[in-house]
XYZ file of C-alpha atoms in Angstrom:
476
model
C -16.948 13.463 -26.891
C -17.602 15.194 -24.005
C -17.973 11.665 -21.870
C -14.329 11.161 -23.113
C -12.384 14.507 -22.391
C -13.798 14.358 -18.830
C -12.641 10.423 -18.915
C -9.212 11.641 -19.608
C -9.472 14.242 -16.794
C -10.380 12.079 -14.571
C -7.241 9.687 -14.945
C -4.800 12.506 -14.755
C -6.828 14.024 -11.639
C -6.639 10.167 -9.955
C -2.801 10.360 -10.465
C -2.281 13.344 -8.345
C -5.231 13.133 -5.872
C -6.198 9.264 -5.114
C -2.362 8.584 -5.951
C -0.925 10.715 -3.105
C -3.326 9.529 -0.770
C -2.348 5.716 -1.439
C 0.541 6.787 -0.974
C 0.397 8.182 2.493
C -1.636 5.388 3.402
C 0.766 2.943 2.502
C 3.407 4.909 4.844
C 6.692 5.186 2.763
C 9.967 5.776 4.087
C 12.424 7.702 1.219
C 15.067 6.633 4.132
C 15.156 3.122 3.765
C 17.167 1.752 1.653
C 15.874 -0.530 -1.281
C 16.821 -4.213 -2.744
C 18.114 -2.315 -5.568
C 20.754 -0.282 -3.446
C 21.047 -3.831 -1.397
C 21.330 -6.699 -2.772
C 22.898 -5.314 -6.033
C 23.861 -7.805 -8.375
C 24.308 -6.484 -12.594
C 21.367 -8.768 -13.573
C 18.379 -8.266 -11.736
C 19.133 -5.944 -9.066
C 20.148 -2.976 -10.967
C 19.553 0.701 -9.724
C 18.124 2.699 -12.739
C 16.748 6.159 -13.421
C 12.928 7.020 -12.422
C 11.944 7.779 -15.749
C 13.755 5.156 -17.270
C 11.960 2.998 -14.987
C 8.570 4.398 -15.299
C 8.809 3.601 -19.054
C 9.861 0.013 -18.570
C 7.306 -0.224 -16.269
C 4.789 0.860 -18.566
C 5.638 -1.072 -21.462
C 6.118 -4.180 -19.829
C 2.070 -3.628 -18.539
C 1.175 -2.392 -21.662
C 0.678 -5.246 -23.547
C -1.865 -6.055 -26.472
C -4.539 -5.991 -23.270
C -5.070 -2.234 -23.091
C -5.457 -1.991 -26.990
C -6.914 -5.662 -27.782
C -9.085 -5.494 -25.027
C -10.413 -2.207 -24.807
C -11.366 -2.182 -28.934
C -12.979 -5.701 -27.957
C -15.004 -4.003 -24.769
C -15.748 -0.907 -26.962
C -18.765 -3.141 -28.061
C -19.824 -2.429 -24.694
C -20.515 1.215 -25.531
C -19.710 3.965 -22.912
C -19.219 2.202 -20.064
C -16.527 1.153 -21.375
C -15.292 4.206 -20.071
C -16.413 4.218 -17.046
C -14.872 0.890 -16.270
C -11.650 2.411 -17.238
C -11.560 5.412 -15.345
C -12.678 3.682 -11.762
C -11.141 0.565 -12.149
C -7.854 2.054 -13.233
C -7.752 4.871 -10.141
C -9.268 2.269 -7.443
C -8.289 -0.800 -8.013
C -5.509 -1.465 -10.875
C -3.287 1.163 -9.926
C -3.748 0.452 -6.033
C -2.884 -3.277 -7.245
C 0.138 -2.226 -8.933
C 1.590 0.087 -6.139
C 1.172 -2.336 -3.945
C 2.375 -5.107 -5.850
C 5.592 -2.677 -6.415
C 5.672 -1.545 -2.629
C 5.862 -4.573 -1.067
C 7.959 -5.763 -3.503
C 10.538 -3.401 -2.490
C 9.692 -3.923 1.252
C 10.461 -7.710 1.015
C 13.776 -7.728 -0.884
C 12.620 -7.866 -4.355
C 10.546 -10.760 -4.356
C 8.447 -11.955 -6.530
C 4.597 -11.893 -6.333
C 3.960 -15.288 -5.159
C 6.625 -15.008 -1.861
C 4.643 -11.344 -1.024
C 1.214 -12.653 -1.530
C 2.250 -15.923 0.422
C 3.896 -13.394 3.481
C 0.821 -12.263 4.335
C -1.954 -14.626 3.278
C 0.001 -18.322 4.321
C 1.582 -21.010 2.409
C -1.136 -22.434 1.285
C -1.566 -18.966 -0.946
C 2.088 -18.713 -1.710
C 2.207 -22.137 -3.391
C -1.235 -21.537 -5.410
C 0.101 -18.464 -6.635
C 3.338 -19.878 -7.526
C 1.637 -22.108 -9.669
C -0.861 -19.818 -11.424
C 1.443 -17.002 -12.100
C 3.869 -19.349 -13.907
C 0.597 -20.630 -15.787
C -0.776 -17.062 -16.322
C 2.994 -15.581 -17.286
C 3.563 -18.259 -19.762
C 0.048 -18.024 -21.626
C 0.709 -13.929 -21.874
C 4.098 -14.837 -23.198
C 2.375 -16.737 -26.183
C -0.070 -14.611 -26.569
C 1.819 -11.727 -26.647
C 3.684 -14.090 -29.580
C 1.010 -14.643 -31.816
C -0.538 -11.680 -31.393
C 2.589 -9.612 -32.944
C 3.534 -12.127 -35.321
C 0.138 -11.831 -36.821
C 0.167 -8.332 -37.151
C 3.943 -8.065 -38.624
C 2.572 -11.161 -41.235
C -0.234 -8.916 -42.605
C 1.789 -5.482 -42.973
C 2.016 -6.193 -46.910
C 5.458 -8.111 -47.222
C 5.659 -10.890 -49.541
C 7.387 -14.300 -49.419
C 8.305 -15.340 -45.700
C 7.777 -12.028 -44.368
C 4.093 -12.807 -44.909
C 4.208 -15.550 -42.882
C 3.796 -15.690 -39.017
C 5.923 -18.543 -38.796
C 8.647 -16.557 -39.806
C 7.965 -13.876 -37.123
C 7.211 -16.084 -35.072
C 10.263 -18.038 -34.694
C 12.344 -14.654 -34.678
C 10.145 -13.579 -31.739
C 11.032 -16.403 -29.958
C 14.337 -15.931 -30.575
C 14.301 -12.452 -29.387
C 12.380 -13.218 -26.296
C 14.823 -16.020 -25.310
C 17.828 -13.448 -25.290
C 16.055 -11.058 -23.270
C 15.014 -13.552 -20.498
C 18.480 -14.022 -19.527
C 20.309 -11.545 -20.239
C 21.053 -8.763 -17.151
C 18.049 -6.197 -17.080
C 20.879 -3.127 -18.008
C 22.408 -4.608 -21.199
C 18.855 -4.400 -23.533
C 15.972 -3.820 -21.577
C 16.929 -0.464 -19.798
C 18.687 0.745 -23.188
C 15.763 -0.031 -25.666
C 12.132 -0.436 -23.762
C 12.153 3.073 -22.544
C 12.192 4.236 -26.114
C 9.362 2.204 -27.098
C 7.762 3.302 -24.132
C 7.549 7.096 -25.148
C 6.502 5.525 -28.450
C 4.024 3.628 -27.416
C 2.824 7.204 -25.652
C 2.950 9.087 -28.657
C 1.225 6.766 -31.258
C -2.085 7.074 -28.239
C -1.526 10.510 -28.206
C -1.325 10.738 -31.946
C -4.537 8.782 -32.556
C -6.576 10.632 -29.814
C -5.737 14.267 -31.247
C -6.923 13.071 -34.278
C -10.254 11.727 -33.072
C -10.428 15.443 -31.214
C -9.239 17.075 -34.684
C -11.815 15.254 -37.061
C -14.510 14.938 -34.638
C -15.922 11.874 -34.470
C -18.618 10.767 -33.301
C -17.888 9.144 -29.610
C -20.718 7.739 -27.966
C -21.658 9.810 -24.637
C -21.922 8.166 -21.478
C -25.669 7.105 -20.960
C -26.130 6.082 -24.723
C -28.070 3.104 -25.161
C -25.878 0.338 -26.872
C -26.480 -3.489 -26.370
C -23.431 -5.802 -27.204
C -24.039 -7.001 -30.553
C -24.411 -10.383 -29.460
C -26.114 -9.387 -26.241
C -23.188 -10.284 -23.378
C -23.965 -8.843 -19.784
C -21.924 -6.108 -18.988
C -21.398 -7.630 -15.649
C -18.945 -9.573 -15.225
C -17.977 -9.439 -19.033
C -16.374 -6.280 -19.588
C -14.656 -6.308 -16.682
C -12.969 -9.401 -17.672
C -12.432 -8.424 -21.522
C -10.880 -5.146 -20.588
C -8.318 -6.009 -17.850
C -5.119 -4.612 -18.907
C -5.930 -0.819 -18.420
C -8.045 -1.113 -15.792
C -7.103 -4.081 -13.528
C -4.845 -6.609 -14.541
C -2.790 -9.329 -12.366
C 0.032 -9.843 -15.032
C 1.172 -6.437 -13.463
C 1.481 -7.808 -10.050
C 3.849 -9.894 -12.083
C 5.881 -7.712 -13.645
C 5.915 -4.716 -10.881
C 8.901 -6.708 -9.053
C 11.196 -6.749 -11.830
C 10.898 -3.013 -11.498
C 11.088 -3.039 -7.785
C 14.417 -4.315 -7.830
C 15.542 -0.918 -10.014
C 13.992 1.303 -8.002
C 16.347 3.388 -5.754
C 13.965 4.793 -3.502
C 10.380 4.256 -2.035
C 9.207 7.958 -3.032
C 9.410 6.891 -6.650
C 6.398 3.816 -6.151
C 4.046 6.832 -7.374
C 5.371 8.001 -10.247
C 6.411 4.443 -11.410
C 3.928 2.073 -10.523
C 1.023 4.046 -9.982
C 1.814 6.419 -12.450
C 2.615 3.921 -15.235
C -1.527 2.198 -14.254
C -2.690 5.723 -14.847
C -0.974 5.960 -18.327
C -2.093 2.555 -19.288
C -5.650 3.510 -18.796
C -4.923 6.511 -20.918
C -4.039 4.278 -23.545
C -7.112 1.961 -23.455
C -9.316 5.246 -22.905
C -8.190 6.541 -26.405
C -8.453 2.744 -28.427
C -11.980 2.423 -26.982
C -13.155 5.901 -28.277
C -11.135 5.079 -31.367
C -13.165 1.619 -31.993
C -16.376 3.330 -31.026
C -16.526 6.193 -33.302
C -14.462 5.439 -35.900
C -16.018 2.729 -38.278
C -19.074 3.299 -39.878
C -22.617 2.344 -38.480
C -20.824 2.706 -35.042
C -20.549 -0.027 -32.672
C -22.400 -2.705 -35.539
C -19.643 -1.152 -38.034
C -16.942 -2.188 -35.419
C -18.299 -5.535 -34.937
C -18.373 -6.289 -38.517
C -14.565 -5.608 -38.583
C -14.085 -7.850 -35.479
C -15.703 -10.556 -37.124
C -13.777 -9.740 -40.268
C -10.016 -9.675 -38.903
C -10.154 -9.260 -35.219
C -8.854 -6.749 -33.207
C -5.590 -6.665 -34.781
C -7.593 -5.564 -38.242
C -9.503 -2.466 -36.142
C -5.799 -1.101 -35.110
C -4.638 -0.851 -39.011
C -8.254 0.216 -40.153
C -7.714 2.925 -37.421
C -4.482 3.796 -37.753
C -4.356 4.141 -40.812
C -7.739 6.085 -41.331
C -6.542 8.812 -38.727
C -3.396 8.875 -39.061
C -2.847 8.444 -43.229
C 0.066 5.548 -44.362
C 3.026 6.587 -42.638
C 1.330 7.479 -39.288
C -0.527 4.822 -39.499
C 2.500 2.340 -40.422
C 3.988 3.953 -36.953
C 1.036 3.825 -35.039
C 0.776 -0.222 -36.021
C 5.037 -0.634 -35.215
C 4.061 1.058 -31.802
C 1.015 -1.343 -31.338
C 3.337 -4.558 -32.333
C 6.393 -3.397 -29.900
C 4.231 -3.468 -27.353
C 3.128 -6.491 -26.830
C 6.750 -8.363 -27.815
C 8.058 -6.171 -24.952
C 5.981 -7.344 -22.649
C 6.125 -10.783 -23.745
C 9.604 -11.248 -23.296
C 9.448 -9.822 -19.570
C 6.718 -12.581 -19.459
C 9.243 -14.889 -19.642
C 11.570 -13.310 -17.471
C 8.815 -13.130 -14.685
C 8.694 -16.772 -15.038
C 12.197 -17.384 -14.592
C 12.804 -15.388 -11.523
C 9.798 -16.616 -10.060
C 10.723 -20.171 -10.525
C 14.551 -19.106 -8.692
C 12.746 -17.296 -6.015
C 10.892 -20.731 -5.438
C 13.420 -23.254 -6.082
C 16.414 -21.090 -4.273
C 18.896 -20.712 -7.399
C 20.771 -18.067 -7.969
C 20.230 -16.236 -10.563
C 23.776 -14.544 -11.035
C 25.008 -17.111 -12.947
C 24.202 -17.657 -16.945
C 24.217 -21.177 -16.824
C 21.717 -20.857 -14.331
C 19.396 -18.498 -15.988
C 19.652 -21.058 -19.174
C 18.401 -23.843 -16.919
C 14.931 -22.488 -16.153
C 14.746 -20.885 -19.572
C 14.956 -23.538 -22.055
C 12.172 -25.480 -20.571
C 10.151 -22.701 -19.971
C 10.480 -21.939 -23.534
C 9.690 -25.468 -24.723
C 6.298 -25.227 -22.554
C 5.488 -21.989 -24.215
C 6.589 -23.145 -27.760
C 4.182 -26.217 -27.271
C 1.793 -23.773 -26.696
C 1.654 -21.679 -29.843
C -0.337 -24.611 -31.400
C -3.074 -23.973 -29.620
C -6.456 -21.410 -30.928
C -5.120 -18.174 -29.989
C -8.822 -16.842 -29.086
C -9.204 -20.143 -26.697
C -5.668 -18.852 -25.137
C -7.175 -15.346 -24.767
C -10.078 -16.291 -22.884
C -8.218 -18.306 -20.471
C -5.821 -15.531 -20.138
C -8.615 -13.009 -19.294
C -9.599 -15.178 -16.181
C -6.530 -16.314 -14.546
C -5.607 -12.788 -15.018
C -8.172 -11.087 -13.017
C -8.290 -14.071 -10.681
C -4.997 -13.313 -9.823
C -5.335 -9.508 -9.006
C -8.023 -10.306 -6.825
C -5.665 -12.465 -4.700
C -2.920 -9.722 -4.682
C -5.934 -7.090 -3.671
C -6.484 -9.186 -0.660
C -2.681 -9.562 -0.158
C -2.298 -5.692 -0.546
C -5.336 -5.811 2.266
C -3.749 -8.024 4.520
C -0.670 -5.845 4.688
C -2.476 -2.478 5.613
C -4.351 -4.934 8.495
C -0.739 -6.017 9.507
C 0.389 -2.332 10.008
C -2.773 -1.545 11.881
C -4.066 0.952 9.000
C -7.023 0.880 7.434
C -7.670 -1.629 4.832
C -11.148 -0.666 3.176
C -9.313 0.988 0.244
C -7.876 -2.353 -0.763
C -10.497 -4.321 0.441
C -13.732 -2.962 -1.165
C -12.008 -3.485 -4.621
C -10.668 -6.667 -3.755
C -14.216 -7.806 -2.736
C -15.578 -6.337 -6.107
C -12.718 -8.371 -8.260
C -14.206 -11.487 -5.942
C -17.369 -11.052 -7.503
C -16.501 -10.386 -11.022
C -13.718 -13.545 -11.206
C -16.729 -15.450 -9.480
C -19.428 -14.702 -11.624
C -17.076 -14.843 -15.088
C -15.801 -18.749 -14.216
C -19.604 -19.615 -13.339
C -21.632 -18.180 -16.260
C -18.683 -17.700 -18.961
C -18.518 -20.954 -22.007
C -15.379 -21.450 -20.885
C -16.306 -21.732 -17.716
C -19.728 -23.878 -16.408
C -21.869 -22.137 -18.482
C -24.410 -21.782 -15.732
C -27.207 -19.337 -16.519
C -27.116 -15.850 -15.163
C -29.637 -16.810 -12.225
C -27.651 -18.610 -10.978
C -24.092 -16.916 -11.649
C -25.061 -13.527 -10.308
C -25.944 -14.833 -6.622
C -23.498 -16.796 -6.256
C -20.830 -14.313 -7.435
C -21.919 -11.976 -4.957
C -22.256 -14.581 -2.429
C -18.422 -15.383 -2.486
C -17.692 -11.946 -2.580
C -19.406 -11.727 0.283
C -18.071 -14.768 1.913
C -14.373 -13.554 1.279
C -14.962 -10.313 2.749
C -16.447 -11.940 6.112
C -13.808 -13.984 6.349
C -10.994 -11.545 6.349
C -12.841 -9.533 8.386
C -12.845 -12.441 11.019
C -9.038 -12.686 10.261
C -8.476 -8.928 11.011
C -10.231 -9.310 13.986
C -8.262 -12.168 15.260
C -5.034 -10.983 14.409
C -6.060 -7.519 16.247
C -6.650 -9.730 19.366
C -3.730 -11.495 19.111
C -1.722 -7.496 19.017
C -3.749 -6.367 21.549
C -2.494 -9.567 24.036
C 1.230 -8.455 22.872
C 0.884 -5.396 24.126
């Protein structure tokens, strides 16, 4: 337990140490006025409360990632934690202050037009693409996964059937896309928000109170069916660590934010809470079964992660906490899904040029959005997932370098950015090489060329930071 308190400690400690020095690297300006004060508009543009946006923030991040994923890399053993503390401080809550930042710096925009600013065209259009790709498969995943767990709460009749809450979630996630971001999302989401706090909170007290048994950092635990832990668990635990749906979602956000002084709190602070959350589920699928980590894998193979939250919740927390605890764990995915969709739509305007003020023009890149995603829902949900935990990585790496570009732009030093951003190269490298969804190419060969990209991307933006310092110092 002790591995885990000081896990915990170092999150909070991250927040208020590497936080404020991001911060001052970045170089903001609580003077200059933001897209939200702007370019006002009632549906997108919308200047809200810190807090209130801090816990949209969070729950639109906070998907079934940093409680699907981290029970899944809990099989990992203890470094599990350990991916979650350091990949949360240095690299997924840089990622998502950036992706915030210069969001606010470049009038709202969404990822693709920031990433494309500093990297070229040729990166704005691929990440146009793969963010609509990557936004829509989170949106129906963050369907089924939901509609699964309402189906199994012990109704009878439709209510037992994820059709059913399936098509209502649909339903619900259609309204939200298009209507303004002050007439349901700022009322309800920051309620769910502190929910979604409390039921983590509530769940890792009571793993202090009864003291289970959580694995130590050190212990020696193979995966049960012997995965590397490189690049696998830094692919099956994204969301809570690093994850590039955020770079997604952080814009909608910018656009509320009143002033650059509250990127911390909202963006970087909302990472830090994430990883909270995954800290706690991990501990909570490690010590709670049984036989340990085999005990957990027999209840994976049994129902899937969605089956380790109720055994969990329930077991620590008795029926009604429990009930809770699995509400909490079903909101918040279908609130992030829904700003899934709503990513996609305002990244398809910011492409195509429409303006978004208008209903009628909000319905015109929903509905077929929706159809797409609908389609969708008829595919394996566990071959959806694995996609999903590539392109989602993939895509932080490419805002890392973005984020890198930027500090090289300002003449500031980029290695904060950079070193993570070469890591993530690595990792997305090795995954797409050795993974069965990927080539399937054995780990001799994966692991050198991983690092061999990595290595490759690095040298080349170094060569580009070099040129574009030549080209400032002939300015001058």
């Amino acid at each position: 337990m002790i591995s885990f308190l000081l896990s915990l400690l170092a999150l909070v400690a991250g927040y208020f140490i590497y936080g404020k020095m991001v911060e001052r690297w970045f170089g903001i300006d609580p003077q200059r006025k933001t897209p939200a004060v702007e370019l006002e508009d009632g549906v997108d543009f919308v200047p809200l409360p810190w807090y209130k946006i801090f816990l949209i923030q969070f729950l639109n991040i906070a998907g079934l990632g940093p409680i699907f994923g981290a029970v899944m890399g809990a099989l990992y053993g203890p470094a599990a934690f350990l991916w979650i503390v350091f990949g949360c401080i240095f690299a997924g809550a840089v990622h998502d202050y950036f992706s915030g930042m210069l969001s606010i710096r470049h009038e709202g925009k969404s990822i693709p037009e920031v990433v494309g600013h500093y990297l070229g065209e040729p990166a704005r259009k691929f990440m146009r693409g793969f963010s609509i790709i990557l936004l829509i498969l989170v949106g129906v995943v963050f369907m089924m996964g939901p509609a699964g767990l309402l189906a199994n709460l012990g109704g009878e009749g439709l209510l037992a059937k994820s059709g059913f809450w399936l098509s209502i979630i649909i339903g619900y996630y259609f309204i939200a896309t298009i209507l303004p971001v002050d007439k349901l999302i700022s009322k309800i989401y920051p309620l769910f928000g502190a929910a979604l706090l409390i039921m983590a909170f509530g769940v890792g007290g009571m793993m202090i109170i009864n003291g289970l048994p959580i694995p130590e950092i050190g212990a020696d635990i193979v995966h049960p069916r012997g995965l590397p832990i490189f690049p696998m668990l830094f692919t099956t635990i994204a969301c809570g660590a690093i994850s590039g749906f955020h770079a997604t979602q952080s814009p909608m956000m910018a656009r509320c934010t009143p002033n650059e002084a509250l990127g911390r709190p909202i963006f970087f602070g909302a990472m830090i809470s994430e990883g909270v959350v995954a800290l706690v589920w991990a501990a909570a699928a490690m010590s709670f079964f049984p036989n340990g980590i085999e005990g957990l894998n027999d209840v994976l193979n049994q129902g899937g992660a969605g089956l380790v939250v109720k055994e969990i919740s329930v077991g620590l927390m008795g029926t009604i906490g429990g009930l809770l605890a699995i509400l909490g764990v079903i909101a918040c995915p279908i609130t992030s899904g829904d700003t899934a969709f709503r990513g996609v739509r305002l990244i398809l305007a910011d492409a195509i040029g429409i303006d978004q003020s208008s209903t009628i023009n909000r319905l015109k890149l929903a509905i077929p959005v929706f159809a797409v995603g609908i389609a969708l829902t008829f595919i394996d949900f566990k071959i959806i997932w694995r996609y999903f935990a590539f392109s989602n990585q993939t895509l932080a790496t490419v805002v890392l370098w973005a984020a890198a570009a930027y500090m090289v732009s300002q003449a500031k030093s980029h290695w904060f950015v950079s070193i993570p951003a070469t890591f993530m190269t690595a990792v997305c490298t090795t995954y797409i090489l050795m993974a069965p969804e990927g080539l399937s190419l054995p780990s001799v060969i994966s692991y050198p060329a991983g690092i061999a990209a990595a290595v490759a991307a690095l040298i080349m933006f170094l060569m580009k930071e070099k040129n574009q310092k030549s080209l400032q110092s002939s300015a001058a």
